[in-house]
């Protein structure tokens, strides 16, 4: 069956989704506008590269997939961070394979960060051999489950919403994937090491997203450091030390400086993002988690960030790629 759009039209459509950088990219980061149209090129899959699956938020007015990203290591997507609505489609478009994933990190349990996780894990039925994957997320509170409780509610034998996938807990019942869920204490003042392998170490730290338990992830690799923050209001000082030394810092861009108090309780304004980035001083700042309003005011918001942070700023979009290069 032929696709509905030729590749040239698809690339053009993706380009219209909108991505701007604040400066001319060097060899250390792909131009996002090029990366989305050329996502199968070596720019995305060579070395160690962050690729956004979804760069949008919880409202469909952004015309993007919700939050999610993969980290490519030597041609394989080994790490998945978040799996919001629409990321399952992008996951397939990038060529990510479940049998290559070693680590899945969920930042928090809003649907725009986790809704597509069951669809991705169902691929375990089609693996040719056994595989193990670590699944990490925050501890819970009165309104949100922990990672282990979420996994049980989704896949628990005898009561899970997707009980037919209960074999994921041990790689049984025809499922060749064994998933190992664990929780991170979001209140811990120090980072928690959550995965290590092949020279890569992943740590997690709780971040303030209103009353929602949430995590940021730091990925230390032989080629540099990525720090990926989900939604946060920017009020936790420990995050600065957690992210120091980052070559790539990813921050959400959901609201404007004139947002209401409830939005500010959940999200950082462009001014706050700029001040955080200035203190951390990464080699590049990648913005994601756009919403319709913040896309409309994107250039204005980037300019506000640049008053404080003077490095390159990239407004990411679905399928954008950002390689580390040391």
Short mmCIF file of C-alpha atoms in Angstrom, two decimals:
data_model
loop_
_atom_site.label_atom_id
_atom_site.label_comp_id
_atom_site.label_asym_id
_atom_site.label_seq_id
_atom_site.Cartn_x
_atom_site.Cartn_y
_atom_site.Cartn_z
CA UNK A 1 0.00 0.00 0.00
CA UNK A 2 1.35 3.40 -0.95
CA UNK A 3 1.52 6.16 1.67
CA UNK A 4 -1.06 8.93 1.45
CA UNK A 5 1.69 11.50 1.05
CA UNK A 6 4.88 11.23 -0.99
CA UNK A 7 8.02 11.64 1.07
CA UNK A 8 8.61 15.11 -0.29
CA UNK A 9 5.15 16.23 0.79
CA UNK A 10 5.58 14.60 4.18
CA UNK A 11 8.87 16.42 4.72
CA UNK A 12 7.25 19.70 3.74
CA UNK A 13 4.35 19.10 6.09
CA UNK A 14 6.72 18.38 8.95
CA UNK A 15 8.68 21.52 8.20
CA UNK A 16 5.47 23.55 8.50
CA UNK A 17 5.07 22.31 12.07
CA UNK A 18 7.56 25.03 12.98
CA UNK A 19 11.04 24.93 14.47
CA UNK A 20 13.46 27.79 14.87
CA UNK A 21 16.93 28.06 16.29
CA UNK A 22 18.39 31.13 17.86
CA UNK A 23 21.72 30.78 16.12
CA UNK A 24 23.33 28.95 13.26
CA UNK A 25 23.88 25.38 14.49
CA UNK A 26 27.36 23.98 14.54
CA UNK A 27 28.28 20.35 13.96
CA UNK A 28 27.29 19.70 17.56
CA UNK A 29 23.56 19.91 16.91
CA UNK A 30 21.44 19.16 13.90
CA UNK A 31 19.32 21.96 12.52
CA UNK A 32 15.89 20.87 13.71
CA UNK A 33 14.27 21.91 10.43
CA UNK A 34 16.65 19.59 8.59
CA UNK A 35 16.49 16.79 11.11
CA UNK A 36 12.76 16.23 10.86
CA UNK A 37 12.92 15.90 7.08
CA UNK A 38 16.01 13.71 7.26
CA UNK A 39 15.38 11.62 10.36
CA UNK A 40 16.86 8.43 8.88
CA UNK A 41 20.20 10.07 8.13
CA UNK A 42 23.36 9.60 10.14
CA UNK A 43 22.63 12.90 11.89
CA UNK A 44 20.04 11.11 14.01
CA UNK A 45 21.39 7.60 14.35
CA UNK A 46 25.15 7.97 14.62
CA UNK A 47 26.99 8.51 17.86
CA UNK A 48 24.75 9.56 20.75
CA UNK A 49 21.74 11.61 19.72
CA UNK A 50 18.53 12.86 21.29
CA UNK A 51 15.53 12.57 18.99
CA UNK A 52 12.19 14.06 19.96
CA UNK A 53 9.22 11.81 19.29
CA UNK A 54 6.70 14.36 20.48
CA UNK A 55 7.19 18.05 21.20
CA UNK A 56 3.62 19.00 22.11
CA UNK A 57 1.47 19.02 25.20
CA UNK A 58 -1.93 17.91 26.49
CA UNK A 59 -4.10 20.00 24.11
CA UNK A 60 -4.49 19.09 20.44
CA UNK A 61 -4.18 22.72 19.31
CA UNK A 62 -0.41 22.26 18.99
CA UNK A 63 -0.85 19.71 16.12
CA UNK A 64 2.02 17.65 17.53
CA UNK A 65 2.53 14.39 19.34
CA UNK A 66 2.73 14.77 23.12
CA UNK A 67 5.97 14.43 25.08
CA UNK A 68 8.45 11.68 24.33
CA UNK A 69 12.05 11.23 23.18
CA UNK A 70 14.54 8.51 22.38
CA UNK A 71 18.30 8.50 22.76
CA UNK A 72 20.18 6.80 19.95
CA UNK A 73 23.47 5.13 20.87
CA UNK A 74 25.55 3.86 17.95
CA UNK A 75 22.59 3.29 15.67
CA UNK A 76 20.14 1.85 18.22
CA UNK A 77 17.45 3.66 20.20
CA UNK A 78 18.46 2.41 23.65
CA UNK A 79 16.63 4.87 25.92
CA UNK A 80 13.03 6.13 25.88
CA UNK A 81 11.95 9.08 27.99
CA UNK A 82 8.17 9.54 28.22
CA UNK A 83 5.50 8.15 25.91
CA UNK A 84 2.66 10.64 25.56
CA UNK A 85 -0.18 10.41 23.08
CA UNK A 86 1.06 10.23 19.49
CA UNK A 87 4.56 9.04 20.37
CA UNK A 88 3.67 5.49 19.31
CA UNK A 89 3.35 6.72 15.72
CA UNK A 90 6.59 8.70 15.91
CA UNK A 91 8.31 5.73 17.57
CA UNK A 92 7.52 3.69 14.47
CA UNK A 93 8.54 6.46 12.09
CA UNK A 94 12.01 6.72 13.65
CA UNK A 95 12.67 2.99 13.34
CA UNK A 96 12.94 2.52 17.10
CA UNK A 97 12.75 -1.19 18.04
CA UNK A 98 11.51 -2.51 21.36
CA UNK A 99 14.23 -5.14 21.42
CA UNK A 100 16.86 -2.35 21.47
CA UNK A 101 15.39 -0.45 24.41
CA UNK A 102 17.20 -0.98 27.70
CA UNK A 103 15.59 1.83 29.68
CA UNK A 104 12.22 3.58 29.76
CA UNK A 105 11.92 6.60 32.02
CA UNK A 106 8.53 8.18 32.73
CA UNK A 107 8.61 11.70 34.13
CA UNK A 108 5.07 11.74 35.56
CA UNK A 109 1.60 10.34 35.07
CA UNK A 110 -0.18 13.03 33.12
CA UNK A 111 -1.58 11.40 29.98
CA UNK A 112 0.54 13.55 27.66
CA UNK A 113 3.60 11.80 29.08
CA UNK A 114 2.49 8.18 29.44
CA UNK A 115 -0.66 7.42 27.39
CA UNK A 116 1.15 5.47 24.64
CA UNK A 117 3.23 3.28 26.94
CA UNK A 118 0.87 0.26 26.73
CA UNK A 119 0.86 0.42 22.93
CA UNK A 120 4.66 0.46 22.82
CA UNK A 121 5.01 -2.43 25.27
CA UNK A 122 2.48 -4.56 23.39
CA UNK A 123 5.21 -4.99 20.77
CA UNK A 124 6.60 -7.64 23.13
CA UNK A 125 4.34 -10.14 21.35
CA UNK A 126 6.44 -9.76 18.23
CA UNK A 127 10.00 -9.99 19.56
CA UNK A 128 12.07 -12.84 18.17
CA UNK A 129 14.00 -13.33 21.42
CA UNK A 130 13.83 -12.51 25.10
CA UNK A 131 14.71 -9.04 26.29
CA UNK A 132 14.68 -7.11 29.58
CA UNK A 133 13.90 -3.43 30.04
CA UNK A 134 14.05 -1.19 33.11
CA UNK A 135 10.94 0.98 33.62
CA UNK A 136 11.46 3.89 36.01
CA UNK A 137 9.07 6.55 37.25
CA UNK A 138 8.20 8.66 40.26
CA UNK A 139 6.76 7.54 43.55
CA UNK A 140 3.10 8.38 44.07
CA UNK A 141 0.90 10.56 46.25
CA UNK A 142 -2.82 10.79 47.05
CA UNK A 143 -3.71 11.77 43.48
CA UNK A 144 -1.15 9.93 41.36
CA UNK A 145 0.19 6.34 41.43
CA UNK A 146 3.79 5.33 41.74
CA UNK A 147 5.48 3.68 38.76
CA UNK A 148 5.02 0.21 40.24
CA UNK A 149 1.35 0.91 41.05
CA UNK A 150 0.75 2.30 37.56
CA UNK A 151 2.31 -0.79 36.00
CA UNK A 152 0.14 -3.04 38.16
CA UNK A 153 -3.05 -1.11 37.33
CA UNK A 154 -2.25 -1.35 33.64
CA UNK A 155 -1.00 -4.93 33.41
CA UNK A 156 -1.69 -6.69 36.73
CA UNK A 157 -2.96 -10.24 36.49
CA UNK A 158 -6.60 -10.48 37.50
CA UNK A 159 -7.28 -6.73 37.61
CA UNK A 160 -5.16 -4.78 35.12
CA UNK A 161 -6.79 -2.63 32.45
CA UNK A 162 -4.67 -4.55 29.93
CA UNK A 163 -4.57 -7.86 31.77
CA UNK A 164 -3.87 -9.69 28.53
CA UNK A 165 -0.38 -8.19 28.80
CA UNK A 166 0.20 -9.46 32.35
CA UNK A 167 3.10 -11.56 31.06
CA UNK A 168 5.17 -8.37 30.79
CA UNK A 169 5.97 -8.71 34.49
CA UNK A 170 8.11 -11.76 33.79
CA UNK A 171 8.35 -12.25 30.05
CA UNK A 172 5.70 -15.01 30.00
CA UNK A 173 2.43 -15.83 28.19
CA UNK A 174 4.01 -15.38 24.76
CA UNK A 175 5.54 -12.03 25.62
CA UNK A 176 9.30 -12.02 25.14
CA UNK A 177 9.83 -8.82 27.11
CA UNK A 178 10.38 -8.73 30.87
CA UNK A 179 9.67 -5.27 32.30
CA UNK A 180 11.21 -4.27 35.63
CA UNK A 181 9.35 -1.26 37.11
CA UNK A 182 10.78 0.79 39.98
CA UNK A 183 10.03 4.04 41.81
CA UNK A 184 12.12 7.12 42.54
CA UNK A 185 11.53 9.22 45.64
CA UNK A 186 10.81 12.67 44.22
CA UNK A 187 11.49 14.33 47.58
CA UNK A 188 15.07 13.09 47.80
CA UNK A 189 17.49 16.03 47.94
CA UNK A 190 20.04 14.10 45.90
CA UNK A 191 19.76 12.36 42.57
CA UNK A 192 19.01 8.65 42.36
CA UNK A 193 21.02 6.47 39.97
CA UNK A 194 18.42 4.47 38.02
CA UNK A 195 20.34 2.70 35.24
CA UNK A 196 23.90 2.04 34.10
CA UNK A 197 25.35 0.20 31.14
CA UNK A 198 27.90 0.48 28.31
CA UNK A 199 29.42 3.64 29.76
CA UNK A 200 26.04 5.37 30.17
CA UNK A 201 24.66 6.35 33.59
CA UNK A 202 21.13 7.67 34.13
CA UNK A 203 20.10 9.57 37.25
CA UNK A 204 16.73 11.00 38.24
CA UNK A 205 15.73 13.93 40.45
CA UNK A 206 12.31 15.12 41.56
CA UNK A 207 11.16 18.39 39.98
CA UNK A 208 8.30 20.72 41.05
CA UNK A 209 5.29 20.27 38.76
CA UNK A 210 2.61 21.65 41.03
CA UNK A 211 1.26 18.78 43.13
CA UNK A 212 2.25 16.14 40.56
CA UNK A 213 5.20 13.85 41.43
CA UNK A 214 7.62 14.36 38.53
CA UNK A 215 11.19 13.54 37.53
CA UNK A 216 13.96 14.97 35.40
CA UNK A 217 16.58 12.62 33.95
CA UNK A 218 20.33 13.17 33.60
CA UNK A 219 22.09 10.95 31.06
CA UNK A 220 25.89 10.85 31.37
CA UNK A 221 27.51 9.34 28.28
CA UNK A 222 31.03 9.01 26.86
CA UNK A 223 30.22 11.83 24.44
CA UNK A 224 28.61 14.25 26.84
CA UNK A 225 25.70 14.88 29.17
CA UNK A 226 21.99 15.32 28.45
CA UNK A 227 19.55 16.63 31.06
CA UNK A 228 15.91 16.18 30.11
CA UNK A 229 13.37 18.04 32.20
CA UNK A 230 9.66 17.44 31.92
CA UNK A 231 7.15 19.99 33.17
CA UNK A 232 8.37 21.96 36.17
CA UNK A 233 7.86 25.43 37.62
CA UNK A 234 11.57 25.96 38.21
CA UNK A 235 11.44 26.48 41.96
CA UNK A 236 13.71 23.62 43.08
CA UNK A 237 17.27 24.83 43.58
CA UNK A 238 18.67 21.28 43.58
CA UNK A 239 17.84 21.04 39.88
CA UNK A 240 20.61 23.53 39.07
CA UNK A 241 23.33 21.35 40.61
CA UNK A 242 21.72 18.23 39.11
CA UNK A 243 21.99 19.71 35.61
CA UNK A 244 25.42 21.38 35.91
CA UNK A 245 27.82 20.19 33.22
CA UNK A 246 25.06 19.43 30.72
CA UNK A 247 25.99 19.66 27.07
CA UNK A 248 22.30 19.53 26.18
CA UNK A 249 19.51 20.78 28.42
CA UNK A 250 15.90 20.16 27.41
CA UNK A 251 13.22 22.33 29.04
CA UNK A 252 9.46 22.63 28.46
CA UNK A 253 8.01 25.71 26.76
CA UNK A 254 4.33 25.39 27.59
CA UNK A 255 3.43 28.89 28.80
CA UNK A 256 4.14 32.59 28.38
CA UNK A 257 5.34 35.13 30.93
CA UNK A 258 1.77 36.44 31.31
CA UNK A 259 0.31 33.03 32.20
CA UNK A 260 -2.10 32.75 35.13
CA UNK A 261 -1.08 31.65 38.62
CA UNK A 262 -2.26 28.04 38.21
CA UNK A 263 -0.21 27.65 35.02
CA UNK A 264 2.84 29.10 36.80
CA UNK A 265 2.29 26.63 39.65
CA UNK A 266 2.74 23.84 37.10
CA UNK A 267 5.10 25.30 34.50
CA UNK A 268 8.11 27.58 34.18
CA UNK A 269 7.68 30.81 32.25
CA UNK A 270 10.20 31.79 29.55
CA UNK A 271 11.88 34.13 32.05
CA UNK A 272 12.29 31.29 34.53
CA UNK A 273 13.57 28.93 31.81
CA UNK A 274 16.09 31.56 30.72
CA UNK A 275 17.38 32.10 34.25
CA UNK A 276 17.67 28.36 34.87
CA UNK A 277 19.57 27.85 31.61
CA UNK A 278 21.87 30.77 32.43
CA UNK A 279 22.83 29.16 35.74
CA UNK A 280 23.35 25.70 34.24
CA UNK A 281 25.04 27.09 31.10
CA UNK A 282 24.62 24.09 28.78
CA UNK A 283 26.15 24.04 25.32
CA UNK A 284 22.63 24.03 23.84
CA UNK A 285 19.09 24.50 25.09
CA UNK A 286 16.31 22.48 23.46
CA UNK A 287 12.71 23.56 24.03
CA UNK A 288 9.82 21.11 23.84
CA UNK A 289 6.32 20.59 25.26
CA UNK A 290 4.79 23.43 23.27
CA UNK A 291 1.11 24.29 23.39
CA UNK A 292 -0.92 26.28 20.89
CA UNK A 293 -0.45 29.57 22.68
CA UNK A 294 3.26 29.17 23.27
CA UNK A 295 3.71 28.24 19.60
CA UNK A 296 1.92 31.42 18.54
CA UNK A 297 4.29 33.44 20.74
CA UNK A 298 7.29 31.19 20.15
CA UNK A 299 9.69 33.81 18.78
CA UNK A 300 8.81 36.23 21.58
CA UNK A 301 9.30 33.54 24.21
CA UNK A 302 12.66 32.47 22.74
CA UNK A 303 13.77 36.11 22.77
CA UNK A 304 12.88 36.35 26.48
CA UNK A 305 14.93 33.22 27.21
CA UNK A 306 17.87 34.72 25.30
CA UNK A 307 17.96 37.74 27.58
CA UNK A 308 19.40 35.42 30.22
CA UNK A 309 20.90 32.44 28.39
CA UNK A 310 23.25 33.36 25.56
CA UNK A 311 23.93 29.93 24.07
CA UNK A 312 22.07 28.36 21.15
CA UNK A 313 18.34 27.81 21.68
CA UNK A 314 16.42 25.33 19.54
CA UNK A 315 12.63 25.20 19.47
CA UNK A 316 12.24 21.48 18.91
CA UNK A 317 9.48 19.69 17.07
CA UNK A 318 8.49 16.13 16.37
CA UNK A 319 11.42 14.08 15.00
CA UNK A 320 14.05 16.78 15.62
CA UNK A 321 17.55 15.39 16.30
CA UNK A 322 20.30 16.75 18.54
CA UNK A 323 23.60 14.81 18.52
CA UNK A 324 26.22 15.03 21.23
CA UNK A 325 29.69 15.57 19.82
CA UNK A 326 32.88 15.66 21.88
#
